[in-house]
């Protein structure tokens, strides 16, 4: 599968992406995860991105395209990829279109996960993430808690709240989403590749996506 997942922060893109990759060996590409690992490792990219991320602003398109140009050429993308958190602006979508053309690849589907604002707000404030850059498993203090002493069930690293999951940064991320990323819904609608899926379980979302691809 070659898919783009659109949707507000907290819409469930990461969870759905992981379930999709289990189906056919495609890879999840999360620009957020790549950037967080870079910040943690203190690389040049991480240093450039950190401030924007902590404020809940978007990292400049040029940095994101640098990451994606090399990422999509890696051999593990051969079986397909689920783009989670990219593209996030119209210029990124335009640049992706050119890049896919150059690589001679076609997308199967663009999915918009449409989740009510109350749900995403609740999810973001209760979300916790494994601090192991290789794992980044997602937890929720209410519905999917880590161990009693706050450790990841998969790898044993500490489970933490992300730096951009303060109330202030969350509000900013939602505003940024509405201003910069929501216009992509119309962009892909016009291209004829969009499927909107309303708020439901992640399994139902996965079924909706695989069903829509089969129908094509
Ligand atoms: P969420 O979808 O929950 O907001 P992500 O993990 O996708 O979280 O992104 C975290 C932060 O990383 C964003 O707030 C932004 O600063 C940066 N980021 C991630 N992907 C992109 C992108 N495609 N373009 C610009 N900034 C990005």
Short mmCIF file of C-alpha atoms and ligand atoms in Angstrom, two decimals:
data_model
loop_
_atom_site.label_atom_id
_atom_site.label_comp_id
_atom_site.label_asym_id
_atom_site.label_seq_id
_atom_site.Cartn_x
_atom_site.Cartn_y
_atom_site.Cartn_z
CA UNK A 1 0.00 0.00 0.00
CA UNK A 2 1.07 3.57 -0.62
CA UNK A 3 -1.12 5.78 1.51
CA UNK A 4 -1.24 9.26 3.03
CA UNK A 5 -3.01 9.62 6.38
CA UNK A 6 -4.43 13.07 7.04
CA UNK A 7 -6.11 14.09 10.27
CA UNK A 8 -5.69 16.40 13.25
CA UNK A 9 -3.11 15.67 15.94
CA UNK A 10 -4.64 12.91 18.06
CA UNK A 11 -6.87 11.61 15.24
CA UNK A 12 -5.17 8.21 15.47
CA UNK A 13 -2.88 8.34 12.42
CA UNK A 14 -0.01 6.58 14.21
CA UNK A 15 -2.15 3.75 15.56
CA UNK A 16 -3.83 3.12 12.20
CA UNK A 17 -0.48 3.32 10.36
CA UNK A 18 1.02 0.65 12.61
CA UNK A 19 -1.95 -1.68 12.02
CA UNK A 20 -1.72 -1.16 8.25
CA UNK A 21 1.99 -1.98 8.11
CA UNK A 22 1.27 -5.31 9.86
CA UNK A 23 -0.94 -6.28 6.93
CA UNK A 24 1.50 -6.10 4.03
CA UNK A 25 4.96 -5.21 5.25
CA UNK A 26 4.76 -1.60 4.13
CA UNK A 27 6.59 0.90 6.37
CA UNK A 28 5.17 3.68 8.53
CA UNK A 29 6.90 6.97 7.85
CA UNK A 30 6.14 9.50 10.56
CA UNK A 31 7.92 12.81 10.10
CA UNK A 32 7.10 13.57 13.76
CA UNK A 33 8.93 10.40 14.93
CA UNK A 34 11.90 11.13 12.64
CA UNK A 35 12.14 14.69 14.00
CA UNK A 36 11.80 13.60 17.64
CA UNK A 37 14.63 11.07 17.17
CA UNK A 38 16.78 13.79 15.59
CA UNK A 39 16.11 16.14 18.52
CA UNK A 40 17.00 13.40 20.99
CA UNK A 41 20.20 12.54 19.11
CA UNK A 42 21.13 16.24 18.90
CA UNK A 43 21.77 16.16 15.14
CA UNK A 44 21.86 19.30 12.97
CA UNK A 45 18.31 18.51 11.82
CA UNK A 46 17.19 18.09 15.44
CA UNK A 47 18.72 21.41 16.46
CA UNK A 48 16.95 23.19 13.63
CA UNK A 49 13.58 21.54 14.34
CA UNK A 50 13.40 21.58 18.15
CA UNK A 51 12.10 25.11 18.75
CA UNK A 52 9.31 24.84 16.20
CA UNK A 53 8.20 21.50 17.62
CA UNK A 54 8.11 22.65 21.22
CA UNK A 55 5.99 25.63 20.26
CA UNK A 56 3.56 23.45 18.29
CA UNK A 57 4.52 25.14 15.01
CA UNK A 58 5.38 23.41 11.77
CA UNK A 59 9.00 22.77 10.89
CA UNK A 60 9.94 24.57 7.61
CA UNK A 61 8.92 22.75 4.41
CA UNK A 62 12.51 22.71 3.09
CA UNK A 63 13.74 20.65 6.08
CA UNK A 64 10.82 18.24 5.79
CA UNK A 65 11.40 17.71 2.06
CA UNK A 66 15.09 17.03 2.68
CA UNK A 67 14.08 14.24 5.08
CA UNK A 68 11.43 12.80 2.76
CA UNK A 69 13.49 12.83 -0.39
CA UNK A 70 16.04 10.48 1.10
CA UNK A 71 13.54 8.48 3.19
CA UNK A 72 11.34 7.43 0.25
CA UNK A 73 14.36 6.09 -1.61
CA UNK A 74 15.32 3.68 1.16
CA UNK A 75 14.90 0.01 0.24
CA UNK A 76 12.32 -0.71 2.96
CA UNK A 77 9.83 1.48 1.04
CA UNK A 78 9.66 -1.05 -1.79
CA UNK A 79 6.73 -2.90 -0.20
CA UNK A 80 4.84 0.36 0.27
CA UNK A 81 4.60 3.18 2.82
CA UNK A 82 2.07 4.79 5.09
CA UNK A 83 2.77 8.51 5.39
CA UNK A 84 1.75 9.65 8.87
CA UNK A 85 2.00 13.38 9.47
CA UNK A 86 3.27 14.25 5.99
CA UNK A 87 2.42 16.18 3.87
CA UNK A 88 1.19 18.89 6.19
CA UNK A 89 1.11 21.94 3.92
CA UNK A 90 0.13 22.57 0.29
CA UNK A 91 3.79 23.18 -0.71
CA UNK A 92 4.73 19.81 0.85
CA UNK A 93 1.92 18.13 -1.12
CA UNK A 94 3.14 19.74 -4.35
CA UNK A 95 6.72 18.69 -3.63
CA UNK A 96 5.57 15.15 -2.83
CA UNK A 97 3.72 14.97 -6.14
CA UNK A 98 6.93 15.82 -8.00
CA UNK A 99 8.97 13.41 -5.91
CA UNK A 100 6.57 10.49 -6.55
CA UNK A 101 6.62 11.24 -10.25
CA UNK A 102 10.42 11.17 -10.22
CA UNK A 103 10.41 7.84 -8.36
CA UNK A 104 7.70 6.55 -10.71
CA UNK A 105 5.33 5.73 -7.86
CA UNK A 106 1.57 6.15 -7.52
CA UNK A 107 -0.43 6.60 -4.32
CA UNK A 108 -3.25 4.15 -3.64
CA UNK A 109 -5.27 6.41 -1.40
CA UNK A 110 -5.33 9.56 0.72
CA UNK A 111 -7.32 9.04 3.91
CA UNK A 112 -8.78 11.80 6.05
CA UNK A 113 -9.45 10.67 9.62
CA UNK A 114 -12.27 12.91 10.73
CA UNK A 115 -12.40 12.99 14.53
CA UNK A 116 -14.38 15.44 16.72
CA UNK A 117 -12.40 18.15 18.51
CA UNK A 118 -13.43 16.98 22.03
CA UNK A 119 -12.03 13.53 21.26
CA UNK A 120 -8.65 14.75 20.00
CA UNK A 121 -8.28 17.17 22.93
CA UNK A 122 -9.00 14.41 25.42
CA UNK A 123 -6.63 12.01 23.65
CA UNK A 124 -3.75 14.47 23.44
CA UNK A 125 -3.85 15.40 27.11
CA UNK A 126 -3.98 11.74 28.21
CA UNK A 127 -1.45 10.46 25.64
CA UNK A 128 1.94 9.17 26.73
CA UNK A 129 4.78 7.96 24.51
CA UNK A 130 7.64 5.51 25.01
CA UNK A 131 10.89 7.51 25.27
CA UNK A 132 12.89 4.87 23.35
CA UNK A 133 13.46 6.46 19.91
CA UNK A 134 13.43 2.96 18.35
CA UNK A 135 10.04 2.11 19.91
CA UNK A 136 7.86 5.21 20.45
CA UNK A 137 4.89 3.02 21.43
CA UNK A 138 1.84 5.14 22.23
CA UNK A 139 -0.04 4.83 25.54
CA UNK A 140 -3.07 6.49 27.09
CA UNK A 141 -3.40 6.96 30.85
CA UNK A 142 -7.08 6.00 30.68
CA UNK A 143 -7.45 3.41 27.93
CA UNK A 144 -3.98 1.88 27.47
CA UNK A 145 -1.76 2.52 30.48
CA UNK A 146 1.93 1.54 30.66
CA UNK A 147 3.19 -0.52 33.67
CA UNK A 148 2.37 0.75 37.17
CA UNK A 149 5.80 2.39 37.40
CA UNK A 150 5.44 4.06 34.01
CA UNK A 151 7.47 1.71 31.81
CA UNK A 152 6.82 0.61 28.23
CA UNK A 153 5.22 -2.85 27.98
CA UNK A 154 7.19 -3.56 24.79
CA UNK A 155 10.74 -2.42 25.57
CA UNK A 156 10.82 -1.37 29.24
CA UNK A 157 11.92 2.24 28.62
CA UNK A 158 10.26 5.07 30.50
CA UNK A 159 6.91 6.27 29.14
CA UNK A 160 6.67 10.07 29.07
CA UNK A 161 4.47 12.99 28.07
CA UNK A 162 5.80 14.68 24.93
CA UNK A 163 7.23 18.21 25.26
CA UNK A 164 4.57 19.48 22.84
CA UNK A 165 1.75 17.94 24.86
CA UNK A 166 1.26 20.84 27.22
CA UNK A 167 -2.15 22.51 26.95
CA UNK A 168 -0.63 25.57 25.28
CA UNK A 169 1.24 23.61 22.61
CA UNK A 170 -1.75 21.35 21.97
CA UNK A 171 -4.01 24.34 21.32
CA UNK A 172 -1.37 25.78 18.99
CA UNK A 173 -1.02 22.47 17.12
CA UNK A 174 -4.77 22.30 16.52
CA UNK A 175 -4.83 25.88 15.21
CA UNK A 176 -1.84 25.11 12.97
CA UNK A 177 -3.64 22.01 11.70
CA UNK A 178 -6.76 23.96 10.75
CA UNK A 179 -4.77 26.71 9.04
CA UNK A 180 -2.07 24.77 7.23
CA UNK A 181 -3.07 21.12 6.93
CA UNK A 182 -6.87 21.02 6.66
CA UNK A 183 -6.67 22.67 3.17
CA UNK A 184 -5.04 19.42 1.97
CA UNK A 185 -8.44 17.72 2.30
CA UNK A 186 -9.79 19.82 -0.59
CA UNK A 187 -6.53 19.51 -2.47
CA UNK A 188 -6.74 15.69 -2.53
CA UNK A 189 -10.51 15.73 -3.07
CA UNK A 190 -9.86 17.61 -6.31
CA UNK A 191 -7.23 15.03 -7.26
CA UNK A 192 -9.90 12.33 -6.79
CA UNK A 193 -7.88 10.27 -4.34
CA UNK A 194 -9.52 11.16 -1.01
CA UNK A 195 -11.47 8.91 1.33
CA UNK A 196 -12.92 10.42 4.50
CA UNK A 197 -13.47 8.09 7.45
CA UNK A 198 -15.50 9.37 10.39
CA UNK A 199 -14.60 8.70 13.99
CA UNK A 200 -14.75 4.97 14.77
CA UNK A 201 -12.47 2.19 16.10
CA UNK A 202 -9.01 1.80 14.58
CA UNK A 203 -9.98 -1.68 13.32
CA UNK A 204 -12.99 -0.21 11.46
CA UNK A 205 -10.72 2.47 9.99
CA UNK A 206 -8.25 -0.18 8.78
CA UNK A 207 -11.13 -2.18 7.23
CA UNK A 208 -12.44 0.98 5.53
CA UNK A 209 -9.02 1.68 4.04
CA UNK A 210 -8.31 -1.84 2.77
CA UNK A 211 -11.87 -2.07 1.39
CA UNK A 212 -11.48 1.22 -0.50
CA UNK A 213 -8.17 0.10 -2.03
CA UNK A 214 -9.62 -3.24 -3.18
CA UNK A 215 -12.52 -1.45 -4.88
CA UNK A 216 -10.18 0.68 -6.98
P1 LIG B 1 0.87 15.29 15.83
O1 LIG B 1 0.31 14.77 14.53
O2 LIG B 1 0.35 14.56 17.01
O3 LIG B 1 0.85 16.76 15.95
P2 LIG B 1 3.59 14.64 14.98
O4 LIG B 1 4.37 13.66 15.73
O5 LIG B 1 3.11 14.26 13.64
O6 LIG B 1 2.40 15.00 15.94
O7 LIG B 1 4.41 16.00 14.84
C1 LIG B 1 5.00 16.65 15.92
C2 LIG B 1 5.62 17.96 15.48
O8 LIG B 1 6.64 17.71 14.50
C3 LIG B 1 4.67 18.93 14.78
O9 LIG B 1 3.96 19.71 15.70
C4 LIG B 1 5.64 19.74 13.91
O10 LIG B 1 6.34 20.68 14.67
C5 LIG B 1 6.64 18.70 13.48
N1 LIG B 1 6.26 18.05 12.17
C6 LIG B 1 5.97 16.74 11.98
N2 LIG B 1 5.70 16.49 10.69
C7 LIG B 1 5.80 17.67 10.04
C8 LIG B 1 5.61 18.09 8.68
N3 LIG B 1 5.26 17.22 7.72
N4 LIG B 1 5.79 19.40 8.40
C9 LIG B 1 6.16 20.28 9.34
N5 LIG B 1 6.34 19.98 10.62
C10 LIG B 1 6.17 18.68 10.99
#
